[in-house]
Coordinates of C-alpha atoms in Angstrom, one line a residue:
M372 CA -17.5 15.2 -20.2
R373 CA -18.4 13.6 -16.9
L374 CA -19.9 10.1 -17.2
L375 CA -23.6 10.0 -16.6
P376 CA -25.2 7.1 -14.7
L377 CA -26.6 5.6 -17.9
A378 CA -23.2 5.6 -19.5
L379 CA -21.7 4.1 -16.3
A380 CA -24.1 1.2 -16.5
V381 CA -22.5 0.2 -19.7
V382 CA -19.0 0.5 -18.2
V383 CA -19.9 -1.5 -15.1
A384 CA -21.4 -4.3 -17.1
S385 CA -18.3 -4.5 -19.3
T386 CA -15.7 -7.2 -19.4
A387 CA -13.1 -7.8 -16.7
A388 CA -10.5 -6.5 -19.0
A389 CA -12.3 -3.3 -19.5
Q390 CA -12.7 -2.9 -15.7
Q391 CA -8.9 -3.2 -15.4
R392 CA -8.0 0.1 -16.9
S393 CA -4.3 -0.9 -16.8
T394 CA -4.8 -3.0 -20.0
S395 CA -7.4 -0.9 -21.8
P396 CA -6.0 0.9 -24.9
E397 CA -8.8 3.3 -25.4
P398 CA -8.5 6.8 -23.8
M399 CA -10.2 7.4 -20.5
S400 CA -13.2 9.6 -19.9
P401 CA -12.6 12.6 -17.6
P402 CA -12.7 11.3 -14.1
P403 CA -15.6 12.4 -11.9
I404 CA -13.5 13.6 -9.0
P405 CA -11.8 16.9 -9.8
L406 CA -8.4 18.1 -8.6
P407 CA -8.5 19.7 -5.1
A408 CA -8.9 23.5 -5.6
N409 CA -8.7 26.7 -3.6
L410 CA -6.6 25.3 -0.8
P411 CA -5.8 27.7 2.1
V412 CA -2.1 27.9 1.3
L413 CA 0.5 30.1 3.0
P414 CA 1.9 33.2 1.4
A415 CA 4.6 32.3 -1.2
A416 CA 7.4 33.9 0.8
Q417 CA 6.5 32.0 4.0
Q418 CA 6.1 28.7 2.1
T419 CA 9.5 29.1 0.6
K420 CA 11.1 30.0 4.0
M421 CA 9.5 26.9 5.6
N422 CA 10.9 24.6 2.9
H423 CA 14.3 24.7 4.5
D424 CA 13.0 23.3 7.8
L425 CA 10.2 21.0 6.6
L426 CA 11.4 19.3 3.4
E427 CA 12.4 15.6 4.3
I428 CA 11.7 16.2 8.0
D429 CA 10.9 13.3 10.2
I430 CA 8.5 13.0 13.2
E431 CA 11.1 13.6 15.8
Q432 CA 12.4 16.7 14.1
L433 CA 8.8 18.0 13.6
H434 CA 8.0 17.5 17.2
R435 CA 11.1 19.4 18.2
L436 CA 10.0 22.3 16.1
Y437 CA 6.6 22.3 17.8
Q438 CA 8.2 22.2 21.3
Q439 CA 10.5 25.1 20.3
H440 CA 7.4 27.0 19.2
K441 CA 9.0 27.6 15.8
Y442 CA 5.8 26.6 13.9
T443 CA 2.2 25.9 14.7
V444 CA 0.4 22.8 13.6
E445 CA -1.8 25.0 11.5
Q446 CA 1.2 26.5 9.7
V447 CA 2.7 23.0 9.0
T448 CA -0.7 21.7 7.8
R449 CA -1.0 24.6 5.4
W450 CA 2.6 24.2 4.2
Y451 CA 1.7 20.6 3.1
M452 CA -1.4 21.9 1.5
G453 CA 0.8 24.3 -0.4
R454 CA 2.9 21.5 -1.6
I455 CA -0.2 19.7 -2.9
A456 CA -1.4 22.9 -4.6
Q457 CA 1.9 23.4 -6.3
Y458 CA 2.6 19.9 -7.6
N459 CA -0.6 17.8 -7.5
G460 CA -1.8 19.1 -10.8
I461 CA 1.1 17.2 -12.5
Y462 CA 1.5 14.1 -10.3
R463 CA -2.2 13.6 -9.2
A464 CA -1.3 11.8 -6.0
V465 CA -3.9 13.4 -3.7
Q466 CA -7.5 12.9 -4.7
T467 CA -9.2 14.8 -1.9
V468 CA -7.9 17.3 0.6
N469 CA -9.6 17.2 4.0
T470 CA -9.3 21.0 4.2
A471 CA -11.8 22.1 6.9
E472 CA -11.4 19.2 9.3
A473 CA -7.6 19.2 9.0
L474 CA -7.3 22.9 9.8
A475 CA -9.9 22.6 12.6
T476 CA -7.9 19.7 14.2
A477 CA -4.7 21.7 13.8
K478 CA -6.2 24.8 15.5
T479 CA -7.4 22.6 18.3
Q480 CA -4.0 21.1 18.8
D481 CA -2.4 24.6 18.8
T482 CA -4.8 25.7 21.5
A483 CA -4.1 22.6 23.6
K484 CA -0.3 22.7 23.1
Y485 CA 2.0 19.8 22.3
D486 CA 1.1 16.4 23.7
A487 CA 4.1 14.1 24.0
A488 CA 1.8 11.2 24.9
K489 CA 0.5 11.1 21.3
P490 CA 3.2 9.8 19.0
L491 CA 1.7 11.4 15.8
W492 CA 0.7 14.7 17.4
G493 CA 0.5 17.3 14.7
V494 CA 1.8 14.9 11.9
P495 CA 0.0 15.4 8.6
V496 CA -0.8 12.0 7.0
V497 CA -2.7 10.8 3.9
I498 CA -5.0 7.9 3.6
K499 CA -5.4 5.6 0.6
A500 CA -8.8 5.9 -1.2
N501 CA -10.0 2.5 -0.3
T502 CA -9.8 3.2 3.5
A503 CA -12.8 4.8 5.2
V504 CA -12.4 8.4 6.4
K505 CA -15.7 9.6 7.9
G506 CA -17.4 12.2 5.8
L507 CA -15.1 11.8 2.7
I508 CA -15.6 9.9 -0.6
D509 CA -14.3 6.3 -0.2
S510 CA -13.9 5.9 -4.0
D511 CA -11.8 2.8 -4.0
G512 CA -10.4 4.3 -7.2
W513 CA -13.6 3.6 -9.1
Q514 CA -15.9 6.0 -10.8
G515 CA -19.0 4.0 -9.7
F516 CA -18.4 5.1 -6.1
A517 CA -18.1 8.7 -7.1
L518 CA -21.4 9.2 -9.0
P519 CA -23.0 12.5 -8.3
G520 CA -25.8 11.9 -5.9
H521 CA -24.7 8.3 -5.2
E522 CA -21.2 8.9 -3.8
F523 CA -19.7 6.5 -1.3
I524 CA -19.4 8.8 1.7
A525 CA -17.9 6.9 4.5
P526 CA -20.2 6.9 7.6
K527 CA -17.3 6.3 10.0
D528 CA -13.6 5.8 10.1
A529 CA -11.7 2.6 9.3
T530 CA -10.1 1.2 12.4
V531 CA -6.6 2.3 11.4
V532 CA -7.9 5.8 10.7
A533 CA -9.5 6.0 14.1
R534 CA -6.2 4.9 15.7
L535 CA -4.2 7.5 13.7
R536 CA -6.6 10.2 14.8
A537 CA -6.3 9.1 18.5
A538 CA -2.5 9.3 18.2
G539 CA -2.8 13.0 17.1
A540 CA -2.4 12.7 13.4
I541 CA -3.8 15.3 11.1
I542 CA -5.8 13.5 8.4
L543 CA -4.7 15.7 5.5
G544 CA -6.4 13.9 2.6
I545 CA -7.1 10.9 0.4
T546 CA -4.7 9.5 -2.1
N547 CA -5.4 8.1 -5.6
M548 CA -5.4 4.4 -6.4
P549 CA -6.4 2.2 -9.4
D550 CA -9.9 0.8 -9.5
F551 CA -10.5 -1.6 -6.6
A552 CA -6.7 -1.8 -6.1
A553 CA -6.6 -4.3 -8.9
S554 CA -3.6 -3.0 -10.9
D555 CA 0.1 -2.7 -10.8
T556 CA -0.1 0.8 -12.0
N557 CA -2.0 3.8 -10.6
R558 CA -4.6 4.6 -13.2
S559 CA -8.0 5.3 -11.8
T560 CA -11.4 5.9 -13.3
A561 CA -12.3 8.1 -10.3
F562 CA -9.3 10.5 -10.5
G563 CA -7.0 9.7 -13.4
R564 CA -3.3 8.7 -13.4
T565 CA -0.7 9.2 -10.8
G566 CA 2.9 9.8 -12.0
N567 CA 6.2 8.7 -10.5
A568 CA 7.7 11.6 -8.5
Y569 CA 11.1 10.9 -9.9
D570 CA 9.8 11.2 -13.5
V571 CA 6.1 11.8 -14.0
R572 CA 6.2 9.9 -17.3
F573 CA 6.9 6.7 -15.4
S574 CA 4.7 4.5 -13.2
P575 CA 4.9 4.7 -9.4
G576 CA 3.3 1.2 -9.3
G577 CA 0.1 0.2 -7.8
S578 CA -2.1 0.1 -6.0
S579 CA -0.6 2.4 -3.3
G580 CA 1.0 4.6 -5.9
G581 CA -0.9 7.7 -4.8
T582 CA 0.4 7.4 -1.2
V583 CA 4.0 6.7 -2.3
T584 CA 4.0 9.7 -4.7
A585 CA 2.5 12.0 -2.0
V586 CA 5.0 10.9 0.7
T587 CA 8.1 10.8 -1.4
S588 CA 7.2 14.3 -2.8
N589 CA 6.7 15.8 0.7
M590 CA 3.0 16.3 0.2
A591 CA 2.5 14.5 3.5
M592 CA 4.8 13.2 6.2
L593 CA 3.5 9.6 5.9
G594 CA 0.5 7.7 4.7
T595 CA -1.3 4.4 4.6
G596 CA -1.2 1.7 1.9
T597 CA -3.0 -1.5 1.4
D598 CA -1.6 -4.7 -0.1
T599 CA -3.3 -7.8 -1.6
A600 CA -0.3 -9.1 -3.6
N601 CA 2.4 -6.3 -3.6
S602 CA 0.6 -3.0 -3.4
I603 CA 2.4 -1.4 -0.5
R604 CA 5.8 -2.8 -1.3
M605 CA 6.2 -2.6 -5.0
P606 CA 5.2 1.1 -5.2
S607 CA 7.4 1.9 -2.2
G608 CA 10.4 0.5 -4.1
T609 CA 9.6 2.6 -7.2
S610 CA 9.6 5.8 -5.1
A611 CA 12.5 5.5 -2.5
V612 CA 10.2 5.2 0.5
V613 CA 9.8 2.6 3.3
G614 CA 6.7 0.4 3.0
V615 CA 5.6 -2.1 5.7
L616 CA 3.5 -5.1 5.2
P617 CA 2.7 -6.3 8.7
T618 CA 2.1 -9.9 9.8
R619 CA -1.5 -10.4 8.9
G620 CA -3.5 -10.0 12.1
L621 CA -1.2 -7.3 13.5
V622 CA -3.2 -4.5 12.0
S623 CA -7.0 -4.5 11.5
I624 CA -8.3 -4.1 7.9
A625 CA -11.8 -3.2 9.1
G626 CA -13.1 -0.3 7.0
I627 CA -10.9 -1.0 4.0
A628 CA -12.6 -1.9 0.7
P629 CA -11.7 -5.4 -0.1
L630 CA -10.1 -6.6 -3.3
D631 CA -9.7 -10.0 -1.7
W632 CA -10.3 -9.8 2.1
L633 CA -8.5 -13.0 2.8
L634 CA -5.3 -11.6 1.2
D635 CA -5.7 -7.9 2.0
N636 CA -3.5 -6.1 4.5
T637 CA -2.6 -2.5 5.4
G638 CA 0.5 -0.8 6.7
P639 CA 2.4 2.5 6.8
I640 CA 4.4 4.2 4.1
A641 CA 7.1 6.7 5.2
R642 CA 10.3 8.3 4.1
N643 CA 12.4 6.5 6.7
V644 CA 12.2 3.4 8.9
T645 CA 11.9 5.3 12.2
D646 CA 8.7 7.1 11.1
A647 CA 7.3 3.8 9.6
A648 CA 8.0 2.1 13.0
I649 CA 6.2 4.8 14.9
A650 CA 3.2 4.6 12.5
L651 CA 3.0 0.8 12.7
G652 CA 2.9 1.0 16.5
V653 CA -0.1 3.3 16.2
M654 CA -1.9 1.4 13.5
N655 CA -1.7 -1.9 15.4
G656 CA -3.4 -0.3 18.4
S657 CA -0.3 0.5 20.4
G658 CA 0.3 -3.2 21.0
H659 CA -3.4 -4.1 21.2
P660 CA -4.4 -5.2 17.7
V661 CA -7.6 -7.0 18.5
D662 CA -10.6 -5.7 16.5
P663 CA -13.9 -7.6 16.6
L664 CA -14.5 -6.4 12.9
D665 CA -11.4 -8.3 11.7
F666 CA -11.3 -12.0 12.4
R667 CA -7.6 -12.2 11.7
T668 CA -6.9 -10.1 14.8
E669 CA -8.4 -12.2 17.5
G670 CA -9.2 -15.7 18.7
T671 CA -8.8 -18.7 16.5
G672 CA -8.7 -16.6 13.4
R673 CA -5.4 -14.9 14.3
T674 CA -2.4 -15.7 12.2
E675 CA -0.5 -18.8 13.4
G676 CA 2.1 -18.1 16.2
A677 CA 0.3 -15.1 17.7
D678 CA 1.7 -15.9 21.1
T679 CA 5.2 -15.0 19.9
A680 CA 4.1 -11.7 18.5
Q681 CA 6.3 -8.6 18.6
L682 CA 3.5 -6.1 19.2
G683 CA 5.6 -3.0 19.7
P684 CA 6.6 -0.3 20.5
Y685 CA 9.0 -0.8 17.7
L686 CA 11.7 1.9 18.3
P687 CA 13.7 -0.3 20.6
Y688 CA 14.3 -2.7 17.7
L689 CA 15.9 0.0 15.6
K690 CA 19.7 -0.6 16.1
K691 CA 22.5 0.2 13.7
D692 CA 24.1 -3.2 14.2
A693 CA 20.9 -5.2 13.9
L694 CA 22.1 -7.0 10.7
K695 CA 25.3 -8.4 12.3
G696 CA 25.3 -12.2 12.3
K697 CA 22.0 -12.5 10.5
R698 CA 21.5 -14.9 7.7
F699 CA 19.2 -14.3 4.7
G700 CA 18.3 -16.4 1.7
I701 CA 17.0 -15.4 -1.8
P702 CA 13.9 -17.4 -3.0
A703 CA 15.0 -19.5 -6.0
F704 CA 11.6 -19.2 -7.7
M705 CA 11.9 -15.4 -7.8
L706 CA 15.3 -15.6 -9.5
S707 CA 13.9 -18.2 -12.0
G708 CA 11.0 -16.0 -12.9
N709 CA 8.1 -18.1 -11.7
T710 CA 5.6 -15.4 -10.7
G711 CA 1.9 -14.9 -10.2
F712 CA 0.2 -14.7 -6.8
G713 CA -2.7 -13.1 -5.0
V714 CA -5.5 -11.9 -7.3
S715 CA -4.2 -13.9 -10.2
V716 CA -3.2 -17.6 -9.7
A717 CA -1.6 -18.1 -13.1
P718 CA 2.2 -17.9 -13.5
R719 CA 3.5 -14.9 -15.4
P720 CA 6.9 -16.0 -16.7
T721 CA 7.2 -12.9 -18.9
N722 CA 7.6 -10.9 -15.7
A723 CA 10.8 -12.6 -14.8
M724 CA 13.5 -10.5 -13.0
R725 CA 15.1 -8.1 -15.5
P726 CA 18.9 -8.1 -15.8
E727 CA 19.1 -4.5 -14.5
T728 CA 17.1 -5.5 -11.5
R729 CA 19.3 -8.5 -10.8
A730 CA 22.3 -6.2 -11.0
M731 CA 20.8 -3.9 -8.4
L732 CA 20.0 -6.9 -6.1
M733 CA 23.7 -7.9 -6.3
K734 CA 24.7 -4.4 -5.2
A735 CA 22.3 -4.7 -2.3
I736 CA 23.7 -8.0 -1.3
D737 CA 27.2 -6.5 -1.1
Q738 CA 25.8 -3.7 1.1
L739 CA 24.1 -6.2 3.4
R740 CA 27.3 -8.2 3.7
A741 CA 29.2 -5.0 4.6
A742 CA 26.7 -4.4 7.3
G743 CA 27.4 -7.8 8.8
A744 CA 24.8 -10.0 7.3
E745 CA 25.4 -13.4 5.6
I746 CA 23.6 -14.0 2.3
V747 CA 22.8 -17.5 1.2
I748 CA 22.2 -18.2 -2.5
D749 CA 21.0 -21.7 -2.9
D750 CA 18.8 -23.0 -5.8
T751 CA 17.1 -25.5 -3.5
F752 CA 15.8 -22.7 -1.2
M753 CA 12.1 -21.8 -1.9
P754 CA 12.1 -23.3 -5.4
D755 CA 9.2 -23.5 -7.9
T756 CA 7.5 -26.2 -5.7
F757 CA 7.1 -23.5 -3.0
A758 CA 5.3 -21.2 -5.6
Q759 CA 3.1 -24.1 -6.6
A760 CA 2.1 -24.8 -3.0
V761 CA 1.2 -21.2 -2.5
R762 CA -1.1 -21.3 -5.6
K763 CA -3.1 -24.0 -4.0
I764 CA -4.5 -21.4 -1.6
N765 CA -7.9 -20.5 -3.2
T766 CA -9.8 -17.4 -2.0
R767 CA -12.0 -16.8 -5.1
A768 CA -15.2 -18.2 -3.7
Y769 CA -15.3 -15.7 -0.9
R770 CA -15.0 -12.4 -2.8
R771 CA -18.7 -11.5 -2.4
D772 CA -18.7 -12.5 1.3
G773 CA -15.9 -10.0 2.0
T774 CA -17.5 -7.2 0.0
N775 CA -20.9 -7.7 1.7
Q776 CA -19.2 -7.6 5.1
W777 CA -17.5 -4.4 4.3
L778 CA -20.6 -2.7 2.9
A779 CA -22.8 -3.9 5.8
E780 CA -20.5 -2.2 8.3
F781 CA -18.9 0.8 6.4
G782 CA -21.1 1.3 3.3
P783 CA -23.3 4.4 2.9
A784 CA -27.0 4.2 3.8
E785 CA -28.0 3.9 0.2
Y786 CA -26.2 0.6 -0.4
R787 CA -25.1 -1.7 2.4
S788 CA -24.8 -4.8 0.3
V789 CA -23.8 -5.9 -3.2
D790 CA -27.5 -6.4 -4.2
A791 CA -28.4 -3.0 -2.7
Y792 CA -25.8 -1.3 -4.9
E793 CA -27.3 -2.8 -8.0
K794 CA -30.8 -1.8 -6.9
A795 CA -29.7 1.8 -6.1
I796 CA -27.6 2.4 -9.2
G797 CA -29.2 0.2 -11.8
S798 CA -26.1 -1.8 -12.6
P799 CA -24.0 -4.3 -10.6
L800 CA -20.7 -4.0 -8.9
P801 CA -18.0 -5.5 -11.0
A802 CA -16.9 -9.1 -10.7
T803 CA -13.5 -7.9 -9.5
V804 CA -15.0 -7.4 -6.0
T805 CA -18.0 -9.7 -6.1
G806 CA -16.6 -12.8 -7.9
I807 CA -19.8 -12.8 -10.0
T808 CA -19.4 -12.5 -13.7
P809 CA -22.3 -10.6 -15.3
P810 CA -24.2 -12.6 -17.9
G811 CA -22.8 -12.4 -21.4
T812 CA -19.3 -11.4 -20.2
A813 CA -16.4 -12.9 -22.1
A814 CA -14.5 -15.6 -20.1
N815 CA -11.3 -14.6 -18.3
P816 CA -8.9 -17.6 -18.1
N817 CA -7.2 -16.1 -15.1
R818 CA -10.5 -15.7 -13.2
P819 CA -12.8 -18.6 -14.0
P820 CA -16.4 -18.3 -12.7
T821 CA -16.5 -19.5 -9.1
P822 CA -19.7 -20.0 -7.1
Q823 CA -19.7 -17.5 -4.2
V824 CA -20.2 -18.8 -0.7
L825 CA -19.8 -17.6 2.9
L826 CA -16.5 -18.5 4.4
K827 CA -18.0 -19.4 7.8
E828 CA -20.6 -21.7 6.1
D829 CA -18.4 -23.4 3.5
P830 CA -17.7 -27.1 4.2
K831 CA -14.8 -26.9 1.7
A832 CA -13.1 -23.9 3.4
D833 CA -10.4 -26.1 5.0
E834 CA -9.8 -27.9 1.7
T835 CA -9.6 -24.7 -0.4
Y836 CA -8.2 -22.0 1.9
F837 CA -7.2 -22.8 5.5
G838 CA -5.5 -26.1 4.8
P839 CA -3.4 -25.0 1.8
R840 CA -2.5 -21.8 3.6
K841 CA -1.3 -23.6 6.7
A842 CA 0.7 -26.1 4.5
A843 CA 2.4 -23.3 2.6
L844 CA 3.3 -21.4 5.7
A845 CA 4.8 -24.6 7.2
L846 CA 6.8 -25.0 4.1
F847 CA 8.2 -21.5 4.3
L848 CA 9.1 -21.9 8.0
G849 CA 10.7 -25.3 7.3
E850 CA 12.8 -23.7 4.5
L851 CA 14.1 -21.1 6.9
D852 CA 14.9 -23.7 9.5
R853 CA 16.6 -26.0 7.1
L854 CA 19.2 -23.4 6.1
H855 CA 19.2 -21.6 9.5
L856 CA 18.0 -18.4 8.1
D857 CA 16.6 -15.3 9.8
G858 CA 14.7 -14.1 6.8
V859 CA 14.7 -13.6 3.0
I860 CA 15.6 -10.8 0.7
Y861 CA 14.6 -10.0 -2.9
P862 CA 13.7 -7.0 -5.1
S863 CA 10.4 -5.3 -4.4
A864 CA 9.7 -5.4 -8.2
Q865 CA 11.0 -7.6 -10.9
M866 CA 11.8 -4.7 -13.1
P867 CA 12.3 -0.9 -13.2
P868 CA 9.2 1.3 -13.4
P869 CA 8.0 1.6 -17.1
D870 CA 7.6 4.7 -19.1
E871 CA 3.8 5.0 -19.4
T872 CA 4.0 7.4 -22.4
M873 CA 5.2 4.4 -24.4
P874 CA 3.4 1.1 -25.2
Q875 CA 4.7 -1.8 -23.2
N876 CA 4.6 -5.2 -25.0
G877 CA 2.3 -3.6 -27.6
Q878 CA -0.3 -2.3 -25.1
L879 CA -0.9 0.4 -22.5
S880 CA 1.5 -0.1 -19.6
S881 CA 0.2 -2.2 -16.8
G882 CA 3.0 -0.9 -14.5
P883 CA 6.0 -2.7 -13.0
H884 CA 5.4 -6.2 -11.6
S885 CA 6.6 -8.2 -8.7
S886 CA 6.4 -11.8 -7.5
T887 CA 5.8 -11.0 -3.8
G888 CA 2.1 -11.9 -3.4
W889 CA 3.1 -15.1 -1.6
N890 CA 3.6 -13.0 1.6
N891 CA -0.1 -12.2 1.6
N892 CA -1.1 -15.8 1.0
I893 CA 0.7 -17.1 4.0
G894 CA 0.4 -13.9 6.1
V895 CA 4.1 -13.1 6.7
P896 CA 5.5 -9.6 7.2
A897 CA 7.8 -7.7 4.8
V898 CA 9.4 -4.3 4.6
V899 CA 10.8 -2.4 1.6
V900 CA 13.7 0.1 2.1
P901 CA 15.3 2.4 -0.5
A902 CA 18.3 0.6 -2.0
G903 CA 19.7 2.8 -4.8
F904 CA 18.8 4.0 -8.2
Y905 CA 18.8 2.5 -11.7
D906 CA 21.0 4.2 -14.3
G907 CA 18.0 6.1 -15.6
G908 CA 17.4 7.7 -12.2
L909 CA 14.4 5.8 -10.9
P910 CA 14.5 4.1 -7.5
F911 CA 15.2 0.4 -6.7
G912 CA 13.7 -1.1 -3.5
L913 CA 15.0 -4.0 -1.4
E914 CA 12.4 -6.1 0.3
I915 CA 13.1 -8.2 3.4
S916 CA 10.7 -10.8 4.8
T917 CA 10.7 -13.1 7.8
R918 CA 8.6 -15.3 10.1
P919 CA 5.2 -14.1 11.2
W920 CA 5.0 -11.9 14.2
H921 CA 8.7 -10.9 14.0
D922 CA 7.8 -7.4 12.8
G923 CA 10.1 -5.7 15.2
D924 CA 13.1 -7.7 14.0
L925 CA 12.2 -6.9 10.4
L926 CA 12.1 -3.2 11.1
G927 CA 15.5 -3.4 12.9
W928 CA 17.1 -5.0 9.9
A929 CA 15.6 -2.4 7.6
Y930 CA 16.9 0.3 9.9
A931 CA 20.4 -1.1 10.0
Y932 CA 20.5 -1.3 6.2
E933 CA 19.0 2.3 5.9
Q934 CA 21.6 3.7 8.3
S935 CA 24.5 2.0 6.7
T936 CA 23.6 2.9 3.1
K937 CA 21.6 6.2 3.3
M938 CA 20.2 5.5 -0.2
R939 CA 17.2 7.8 -0.2
K940 CA 17.3 10.9 -2.3
S941 CA 14.3 13.2 -2.6
P942 CA 12.9 13.8 -6.1
V943 CA 13.2 17.0 -8.1
L944 CA 9.6 17.9 -8.8
V945 CA 8.2 19.9 -11.8
E946 CA 5.2 22.2 -12.0
A947 CA 4.7 21.8 -15.7
G948 CA 5.8 19.7 -18.6
L949 CA 4.9 16.4 -20.1
L950 CA 1.5 15.0 -19.2
P951 CA -0.1 18.1 -17.8
N952 CA -3.2 16.2 -16.9
A953 CA -1.1 13.2 -15.6
R954 CA -3.4 10.7 -17.3

């Protein structure tokens, strides 16, 4: 039965643990957003025939097919819709299909003919459910934004969506995500659970698990992810795709529902580095990232070192010998198991690197060395003291500020603020996004009550946020300088994806975990590239990070690794079997 508003009021006012469905043992109620239905798919024979040309295709190959007039944009768009119709019932990656608008855009492009000036012309892409697409439900994964009659219908596009449209992309649909992006697995009260494309029983990770499952399954050519502590990178590693966390300030986050707006970021997810590089160039405004709605993209708010930025285009950085002569270190704190960044500030030593993950990392090190890189393993490099410095960065007091800014600019007319939501619905937004714990709620030791203030007006902002952030970044850069390193490498997750049909540590699986939130805290870029498969057949991802604004170099190193190893293998999908409702 669909939740009624009265029942929702009880859910919204519940404890933080209940809001985080990843740790709740009780069965979920049916989600309010149904599976996409009645899609305008191609005839079965045509769909099968096109599989040969379109499965695992990249942007350059697709554009060549358009130029040769082998397929129309409408045919390609409907082919992807056919993939969604065939497999989404099991994997639940795509929450909403933008059917009418996607087909209308495709027909317009077919009439106008191929436009080489638009790098994503005719490319079907998917958008994560916390990123505004005009006219569609911006659920943020949460049932409270999908209430009948009170749906969060985005009044305009997020900045990155507008840039994707301008570059010719076909906005195919919206991908599933966990509530408010606050989970390492992809279990949503708005749409249900997304399964891993390589085995639906296992987690794809969160919170961009819907996008990675859609992209790796060829339900879309590429997509957007968001990342507050690991949410582009860890899921990309579970699913053999490339995920890019840009330097904070390179890409605007305006129009993206905040989990923690001072840590949030957005970037592309694709099946190969070349497509990711093209998409990143589009998402950053084709070298002009400034957006008045995102203070990190302009003026004094920009990430430190902006004058040295590699703004793109990024294809010139993609060279097969880019790794030769480069030096990379492995953060000692990640090997020792000291984790816990981003949304939670507490260490999580139980999420230390698993032996099988360490073994995969060692194989990747051998591959990097074979490609010409030097790997430095030094227990004095980025030790626990670095992790402790990062944890001094405190953003908790500004949660409500970020959510109010987002609602004021991108919220529906019914609720343009945190208070307006409560007035319209009769229950408050959860503390996860407001920082305000409802009266009577049990205390959460990882999220102690914090008075909410405006960042611009807080006299303690330098003490709590800006100062510690600058100090931690300086420490990171100093460590690279000390050992003459170009960057750092490590696994995108500390463990393989877990089987979500089985209890993990005595409770419902909370997904795989990583210790990569430090990147968000100090604003440095990272990229994940497919790096092999565990013995059980699930993917392993290698993550590479470097100095801020060296996004082009980063993509070049990922490309060189990708081309020298060719580790990606597409999943074998099923249309029926375990978990028919994928929940």
